[in-house]
Amino acid sequence: MTQSPPPIAPSFEAEGRPGAGALLVEQIGEAAGKRAKARSVRPLGRLLPYLMRHKAHAAIAVFWLLLSTAGSLALTGTARGAIDNGFENAGRDLNLWFLVLGANALFLGLATAFRYFYVTKTGERVIADLRTGLFDRILTLDPSFYARMRTGEVLSRLTTDIALVETLLTTSVSFALRNALTMVGGTILLSVVSLKLTGLVLLTVPFLLGPLFLFGRRVRKLTVRAQDEFAGAVGFAGESVDAIETVQAFGREASAIARFGAAVERAFDVSLIRIKARALMTAMIIVVMFGGVTLVLWLGAQDVIAGRMTPGALLQFVLLSVFVAGAVGALGESWGDVQKAAGAMERIDELMRAVPEIAAPAQPRVLPEPPRGEVSMSAVDFAYPGRPDLAALKGFSLTVRPGETVALVGPSGAGKSTVFRLLLRFYDPQTGTVSVDGVDVREADPVAVRRRFAWVSQEAPLFSGSALENIRFGREAATEDEVRAVADKAQALGFIDALPEGFGTPLGERGKSLSGGQRQRLAIARALVRNAPILLLDEATSALDAGNEQLVQQALDAAMEERTTLVIAHRLATVLRADRIVVMEDGAVVDQGTHLELIARGGLYARLAELQFRSD
């Protein structure tokens, strides 16, 4: 269930809201603009807290890393001993030296296996924690955030970018650390074998580091650009797949494919430039590295001829040179992975640093127990973020007493759904007070506030699990008997039992294997099982036929008698059952009363009743 709650965005347009979450998105946009200027791998430092949670495993990994590096360097010493000492005394000690070489190789193999296991295990553990932490952050961000940041782009950071960091932690970091230790240890041993030749080798280092850092910066910038381009393509693909029926119905397959292909090509073009830069960097490093080593080895051969170095020492120097040169070259390759992971981590960090505007105060007020089921809105002015000039509510006031059923009626864009969003504290009003059971929702924990509500939205969003899991989404601890009972009340038991596996049948992504009416009845069952004191119904029976609507309405009537209910409705049958009807227009209350009272007064409600309820 990784998708963001889908019922939020579709109805924004109806409230006259063009976009929201400006502050959060602006923070991310500014951070994205600064990425090109960043020249370090400091974003990877964000992984340190995750690594410290598993420092014992990290210490074991470092231990075996040191041993495996020591084992590989020790091979050069045993090889030198075999050459210089193995042929003495008619080769009597040759077998012994080769046994030592074999033992060295066995130790190296075991140490390498343990190194790989512990380094990879630690990396995978850190990545698992990072995934969980990022998903936790994603779900705490306000609904307004997702009105501007496409879900596909968020998921790209949760998948593609984390995969790049995973490659670094599970593969590249082990490879890079081993090569770094080999380079340092090998350099020390080279100086022991021949300080003069080692000095000549070190003269080539600046020529190696120059391309490494010069091209490394460019590779990192291009990596971030490629990831941004690909994230855009994934975002568009997600939208197209999610609305596949609409795409096909309007014959827009070719257009969607062309647009996605263009986005992929832009990402490929950027990646191609990065690949060329990295290839040139690798070529320059190899030429400088092996050219320098060849020159140094020629000088070493002259020392052997002159008797200033033994053949075994030259062999050891050759092996160490190869190890060190290979390590430097491998570090150049690993640096590219580090740059890619740093760019990915920077994108991840943007989400991790995004702070939700709706959060619990430092010392939240506790809502009274047992709950009364009273809600109140007083002199509320509210405009969605990003459109302060277009108010969704203007001086709106409403009090709903415990157990009362209130219907909100008005034209599209009047602010009815906005009332629900403020009660659920998806947003806070600019002025005025929203309270639940006498407590200002801004002073309480949003989770505690939302626990008092059961919400049935018009879109009836479901998840890809079974019918049982979807109903239990309302209350995870609900027993199977309770689930069956609420399914029966919502007139959903019949079609659920008819499914191949009954309540255990997978419903497909967002329950698309069900009809609109079936999805809506499941959503009603999910709300009923929650046993919340306040019920919010947003056109809860709009997708039902007349027969099923009458049956479900009976279930809702029983539920309404037990709790406070706010209903957004256009159907006469629903409105007539309300204790009070609140008529809204242009974000304000223009009238309220019973059906007969409002009809008698004429005005907006009477006109809506004549237009919308004539068939009823």
mmCIF file of N, CA and C in Angstrom, residues 110-185:
data_model
loop_
_atom_site.group_PDB
_atom_site.id
_atom_site.type_symbol
_atom_site.label_atom_id
_atom_site.label_comp_id
_atom_site.label_asym_id
_atom_site.label_seq_id
_atom_site.Cartn_x
_atom_site.Cartn_y
_atom_site.Cartn_z
ATOM 1 N N LEU A 110 38.845 -17.198 2.783
ATOM 2 C CA LEU A 110 37.916 -17.164 3.904
ATOM 3 C C LEU A 110 37.670 -15.735 4.380
ATOM 4 N N ALA A 111 38.767 -14.968 4.493
ATOM 5 C CA ALA A 111 38.629 -13.581 4.952
ATOM 6 C C ALA A 111 37.792 -12.766 3.972
ATOM 7 N N THR A 112 37.976 -13.020 2.677
ATOM 8 C CA THR A 112 37.199 -12.297 1.665
ATOM 9 C C THR A 112 35.721 -12.657 1.752
ATOM 10 N N ALA A 113 35.437 -13.952 1.992
ATOM 11 C CA ALA A 113 34.043 -14.379 2.120
ATOM 12 C C ALA A 113 33.369 -13.709 3.309
ATOM 13 N N PHE A 114 34.064 -13.676 4.462
ATOM 14 C CA PHE A 114 33.494 -13.027 5.646
ATOM 15 C C PHE A 114 33.354 -11.520 5.427
ATOM 16 N N ARG A 115 34.351 -10.940 4.746
ATOM 17 C CA ARG A 115 34.260 -9.504 4.449
ATOM 18 C C ARG A 115 33.027 -9.206 3.608
ATOM 19 N N TYR A 116 32.839 -9.993 2.574
ATOM 20 C CA TYR A 116 31.694 -9.768 1.693
ATOM 21 C C TYR A 116 30.381 -9.916 2.461
ATOM 22 N N PHE A 117 30.301 -10.962 3.278
ATOM 23 C CA PHE A 117 29.062 -11.219 4.012
ATOM 24 C C PHE A 117 28.710 -10.061 4.949
ATOM 25 N N TYR A 118 29.673 -9.649 5.762
ATOM 26 C CA TYR A 118 29.366 -8.637 6.774
ATOM 27 C C TYR A 118 29.213 -7.243 6.165
ATOM 28 N N VAL A 119 30.012 -6.927 5.152
ATOM 29 C CA VAL A 119 29.851 -5.626 4.510
ATOM 30 C C VAL A 119 28.490 -5.551 3.818
ATOM 31 N N THR A 120 28.125 -6.605 3.082
ATOM 32 C CA THR A 120 26.849 -6.612 2.371
ATOM 33 C C THR A 120 25.677 -6.629 3.339
ATOM 34 N N LYS A 121 25.793 -7.418 4.400
ATOM 35 C CA LYS A 121 24.716 -7.476 5.390
ATOM 36 C C LYS A 121 24.493 -6.113 6.039
ATOM 37 N N THR A 122 25.597 -5.457 6.404
ATOM 38 C CA THR A 122 25.481 -4.132 7.020
ATOM 39 C C THR A 122 24.862 -3.133 6.033
ATOM 40 N N GLY A 123 25.319 -3.177 4.777
ATOM 41 C CA GLY A 123 24.774 -2.282 3.765
ATOM 42 C C GLY A 123 23.290 -2.506 3.534
ATOM 43 N N GLU A 124 22.886 -3.770 3.444
ATOM 44 C CA GLU A 124 21.466 -4.076 3.223
ATOM 45 C C GLU A 124 20.623 -3.635 4.419
ATOM 46 N N ARG A 125 21.180 -3.779 5.638
ATOM 47 C CA ARG A 125 20.443 -3.354 6.825
ATOM 48 C C ARG A 125 20.250 -1.844 6.830
ATOM 49 N N VAL A 126 21.293 -1.116 6.458
ATOM 50 C CA VAL A 126 21.194 0.349 6.390
ATOM 51 C C VAL A 126 20.177 0.760 5.339
ATOM 52 N N ILE A 127 20.195 0.102 4.187
ATOM 53 C CA ILE A 127 19.259 0.432 3.119
ATOM 54 C C ILE A 127 17.820 0.127 3.552
ATOM 55 N N ALA A 128 17.626 -0.991 4.252
ATOM 56 C CA ALA A 128 16.286 -1.316 4.735
ATOM 57 C C ALA A 128 15.778 -0.230 5.678
ATOM 58 N N ASP A 129 16.649 0.226 6.577
ATOM 59 C CA ASP A 129 16.255 1.307 7.492
ATOM 60 C C ASP A 129 15.992 2.607 6.737
ATOM 61 N N LEU A 130 16.817 2.871 5.714
ATOM 62 C CA LEU A 130 16.636 4.092 4.926
ATOM 63 C C LEU A 130 15.303 4.052 4.182
ATOM 64 N N ARG A 131 14.978 2.905 3.589
ATOM 65 C CA ARG A 131 13.695 2.772 2.894
ATOM 66 C C ARG A 131 12.535 3.038 3.861
ATOM 67 N N THR A 132 12.609 2.405 5.031
ATOM 68 C CA THR A 132 11.539 2.577 6.011
ATOM 69 C C THR A 132 11.442 4.026 6.456
ATOM 70 N N GLY A 133 12.600 4.648 6.720
ATOM 71 C CA GLY A 133 12.611 6.035 7.153
ATOM 72 C C GLY A 133 12.062 6.974 6.101
ATOM 73 N N LEU A 134 12.409 6.729 4.831
ATOM 74 C CA LEU A 134 11.924 7.583 3.749
ATOM 75 C C LEU A 134 10.424 7.407 3.562
ATOM 76 N N PHE A 135 9.944 6.170 3.621
ATOM 77 C CA PHE A 135 8.508 5.932 3.471
ATOM 78 C C PHE A 135 7.739 6.559 4.629
ATOM 79 N N ASP A 136 8.317 6.470 5.823
ATOM 80 C CA ASP A 136 7.707 7.123 6.981
ATOM 81 C C ASP A 136 7.596 8.628 6.758
ATOM 82 N N ARG A 137 8.659 9.221 6.201
ATOM 83 C CA ARG A 137 8.625 10.660 5.923
ATOM 84 C C ARG A 137 7.591 10.987 4.849
ATOM 85 N N ILE A 138 7.519 10.142 3.820
ATOM 86 C CA ILE A 138 6.576 10.378 2.726
ATOM 87 C C ILE A 138 5.140 10.406 3.248
ATOM 88 N N LEU A 139 4.816 9.476 4.163
ATOM 89 C CA LEU A 139 3.449 9.408 4.662
ATOM 90 C C LEU A 139 3.122 10.510 5.661
ATOM 91 N N THR A 140 4.128 11.185 6.194
ATOM 92 C CA THR A 140 3.849 12.285 7.123
ATOM 93 C C THR A 140 3.695 13.621 6.402
ATOM 94 N N LEU A 141 4.061 13.675 5.133
ATOM 95 C CA LEU A 141 3.923 14.929 4.385
ATOM 96 C C LEU A 141 2.449 15.212 4.105
ATOM 97 N N ASP A 142 2.124 16.482 4.068
ATOM 98 C CA ASP A 142 0.733 16.889 3.929
ATOM 99 C C ASP A 142 0.161 16.496 2.573
ATOM 100 N N PRO A 143 -1.175 16.295 2.503
ATOM 101 C CA PRO A 143 -1.798 16.051 1.196
ATOM 102 C C PRO A 143 -1.501 17.151 0.197
ATOM 103 N N SER A 144 -1.304 18.378 0.681
ATOM 104 C CA SER A 144 -0.997 19.475 -0.235
ATOM 105 C C SER A 144 0.311 19.241 -0.975
ATOM 106 N N PHE A 145 1.223 18.527 -0.347
ATOM 107 C CA PHE A 145 2.510 18.222 -0.977
ATOM 108 C C PHE A 145 2.305 17.422 -2.262
ATOM 109 N N TYR A 146 1.393 16.453 -2.198
ATOM 110 C CA TYR A 146 1.184 15.561 -3.337
ATOM 111 C C TYR A 146 0.320 16.199 -4.421
ATOM 112 N N ALA A 147 -0.249 17.360 -4.118
ATOM 113 C CA ALA A 147 -0.983 18.060 -5.161
ATOM 114 C C ALA A 147 -0.038 18.698 -6.167
ATOM 115 N N ARG A 148 1.205 18.911 -5.767
ATOM 116 C CA ARG A 148 2.187 19.532 -6.650
ATOM 117 C C ARG A 148 3.336 18.596 -7.008
ATOM 118 N N MET A 149 3.719 17.738 -6.103
ATOM 119 C CA MET A 149 4.784 16.771 -6.387
ATOM 120 C C MET A 149 4.153 15.472 -6.851
ATOM 121 N N ARG A 150 4.431 15.083 -8.094
ATOM 122 C CA ARG A 150 3.799 13.893 -8.644
ATOM 123 C C ARG A 150 4.226 12.652 -7.879
ATOM 124 N N THR A 151 3.274 11.741 -7.714
ATOM 125 C CA THR A 151 3.546 10.509 -6.983
ATOM 126 C C THR A 151 4.681 9.727 -7.629
ATOM 127 N N GLY A 152 4.736 9.723 -8.973
ATOM 128 C CA GLY A 152 5.793 8.991 -9.671
ATOM 129 C C GLY A 152 7.175 9.506 -9.310
ATOM 130 N N GLU A 153 7.311 10.825 -9.131
ATOM 131 C CA GLU A 153 8.609 11.379 -8.765
ATOM 132 C C GLU A 153 8.997 10.978 -7.356
ATOM 133 N N VAL A 154 8.025 10.964 -6.461
ATOM 134 C CA VAL A 154 8.304 10.525 -5.087
ATOM 135 C C VAL A 154 8.723 9.057 -5.085
ATOM 136 N N LEU A 155 8.002 8.222 -5.835
ATOM 137 C CA LEU A 155 8.330 6.803 -5.890
ATOM 138 C C LEU A 155 9.673 6.561 -6.561
ATOM 139 N N SER A 156 10.071 7.444 -7.493
ATOM 140 C CA SER A 156 11.373 7.315 -8.125
ATOM 141 C C SER A 156 12.489 7.450 -7.085
ATOM 142 N N ARG A 157 12.292 8.331 -6.136
ATOM 143 C CA ARG A 157 13.301 8.498 -5.079
ATOM 144 C C ARG A 157 13.273 7.314 -4.118
ATOM 145 N N LEU A 158 12.096 6.742 -3.940
ATOM 146 C CA LEU A 158 11.976 5.599 -3.051
ATOM 147 C C LEU A 158 12.521 4.321 -3.679
ATOM 148 N N THR A 159 12.604 4.286 -4.995
ATOM 149 C CA THR A 159 13.052 3.065 -5.677
ATOM 150 C C THR A 159 14.388 3.264 -6.394
ATOM 151 N N THR A 160 14.368 4.055 -7.473
ATOM 152 C CA THR A 160 15.570 4.204 -8.305
ATOM 153 C C THR A 160 16.732 4.806 -7.531
ATOM 154 N N ASP A 161 16.481 5.898 -6.809
ATOM 155 C CA ASP A 161 17.567 6.560 -6.094
ATOM 156 C C ASP A 161 18.103 5.698 -4.958
ATOM 157 N N ILE A 162 17.207 5.042 -4.242
ATOM 158 C CA ILE A 162 17.666 4.166 -3.160
ATOM 159 C C ILE A 162 18.429 2.976 -3.733
ATOM 160 N N ALA A 163 18.063 2.516 -4.935
ATOM 161 C CA ALA A 163 18.802 1.421 -5.569
ATOM 162 C C ALA A 163 20.253 1.833 -5.839
ATOM 163 N N LEU A 164 20.472 3.098 -6.240
ATOM 164 C CA LEU A 164 21.845 3.575 -6.463
ATOM 165 C C LEU A 164 22.632 3.603 -5.157
ATOM 166 N N VAL A 165 21.995 4.050 -4.082
ATOM 167 C CA VAL A 165 22.667 4.052 -2.776
ATOM 168 C C VAL A 165 22.912 2.617 -2.318
ATOM 169 N N GLU A 166 21.974 1.729 -2.620
ATOM 170 C CA GLU A 166 22.148 0.317 -2.250
ATOM 171 C C GLU A 166 23.352 -0.287 -2.958
ATOM 172 N N THR A 167 23.522 0.033 -4.234
ATOM 173 C CA THR A 167 24.694 -0.466 -4.964
ATOM 174 C C THR A 167 25.982 0.005 -4.309
ATOM 175 N N LEU A 168 25.983 1.248 -3.855
ATOM 176 C CA LEU A 168 27.176 1.773 -3.193
ATOM 177 C C LEU A 168 27.455 1.021 -1.902
ATOM 178 N N LEU A 169 26.444 0.848 -1.058
ATOM 179 C CA LEU A 169 26.665 0.280 0.272
ATOM 180 C C LEU A 169 26.911 -1.223 0.247
ATOM 181 N N THR A 170 26.315 -1.917 -0.698
ATOM 182 C CA THR A 170 26.440 -3.372 -0.700
ATOM 183 C C THR A 170 27.550 -3.888 -1.603
ATOM 184 N N THR A 171 27.953 -3.100 -2.579
ATOM 185 C CA THR A 171 28.971 -3.568 -3.528
ATOM 186 C C THR A 171 30.144 -2.600 -3.618
ATOM 187 N N SER A 172 29.849 -1.387 -4.011
ATOM 188 C CA SER A 172 30.923 -0.431 -4.292
ATOM 189 C C SER A 172 31.734 -0.071 -3.059
ATOM 190 N N VAL A 173 31.071 0.078 -1.903
ATOM 191 C CA VAL A 173 31.813 0.515 -0.720
ATOM 192 C C VAL A 173 32.790 -0.560 -0.280
ATOM 193 N N SER A 174 32.403 -1.826 -0.363
ATOM 194 C CA SER A 174 33.323 -2.912 -0.021
ATOM 195 C C SER A 174 34.501 -2.924 -0.982
ATOM 196 N N PHE A 175 34.179 -2.788 -2.258
ATOM 197 C CA PHE A 175 35.207 -2.759 -3.300
ATOM 198 C C PHE A 175 36.144 -1.569 -3.097
ATOM 199 N N ALA A 176 35.563 -0.408 -2.825
ATOM 200 C CA ALA A 176 36.360 0.806 -2.685
ATOM 201 C C ALA A 176 37.232 0.774 -1.439
ATOM 202 N N LEU A 177 36.669 0.336 -0.311
ATOM 203 C CA LEU A 177 37.453 0.290 0.927
ATOM 204 C C LEU A 177 38.596 -0.700 0.817
ATOM 205 N N ARG A 178 38.313 -1.849 0.212
ATOM 206 C CA ARG A 178 39.389 -2.836 0.046
ATOM 207 C C ARG A 178 40.501 -2.282 -0.826
ATOM 208 N N ASN A 179 40.113 -1.599 -1.898
ATOM 209 C CA ASN A 179 41.136 -1.034 -2.776
ATOM 210 C C ASN A 179 41.872 0.130 -2.122
ATOM 211 N N ALA A 180 41.168 0.909 -1.305
ATOM 212 C CA ALA A 180 41.835 1.996 -0.594
ATOM 213 C C ALA A 180 42.864 1.452 0.382
ATOM 214 N N LEU A 181 42.482 0.412 1.128
ATOM 215 C CA LEU A 181 43.424 -0.204 2.068
ATOM 216 C C LEU A 181 44.584 -0.857 1.327
ATOM 217 N N THR A 182 44.268 -1.497 0.189
ATOM 218 C CA THR A 182 45.332 -2.106 -0.624
ATOM 219 C C THR A 182 46.296 -1.044 -1.118
ATOM 220 N N MET A 183 45.763 0.101 -1.523
ATOM 221 C CA MET A 183 46.625 1.179 -2.004
ATOM 222 C C MET A 183 47.538 1.693 -0.888
ATOM 223 N N VAL A 184 46.957 1.923 0.285
ATOM 224 C CA VAL A 184 47.760 2.442 1.407
ATOM 225 C C VAL A 184 48.770 1.396 1.876
ATOM 226 N N GLY A 185 48.271 0.173 2.139
ATOM 227 C CA GLY A 185 49.176 -0.884 2.611
ATOM 228 C C GLY A 185 50.226 -1.232 1.587
#
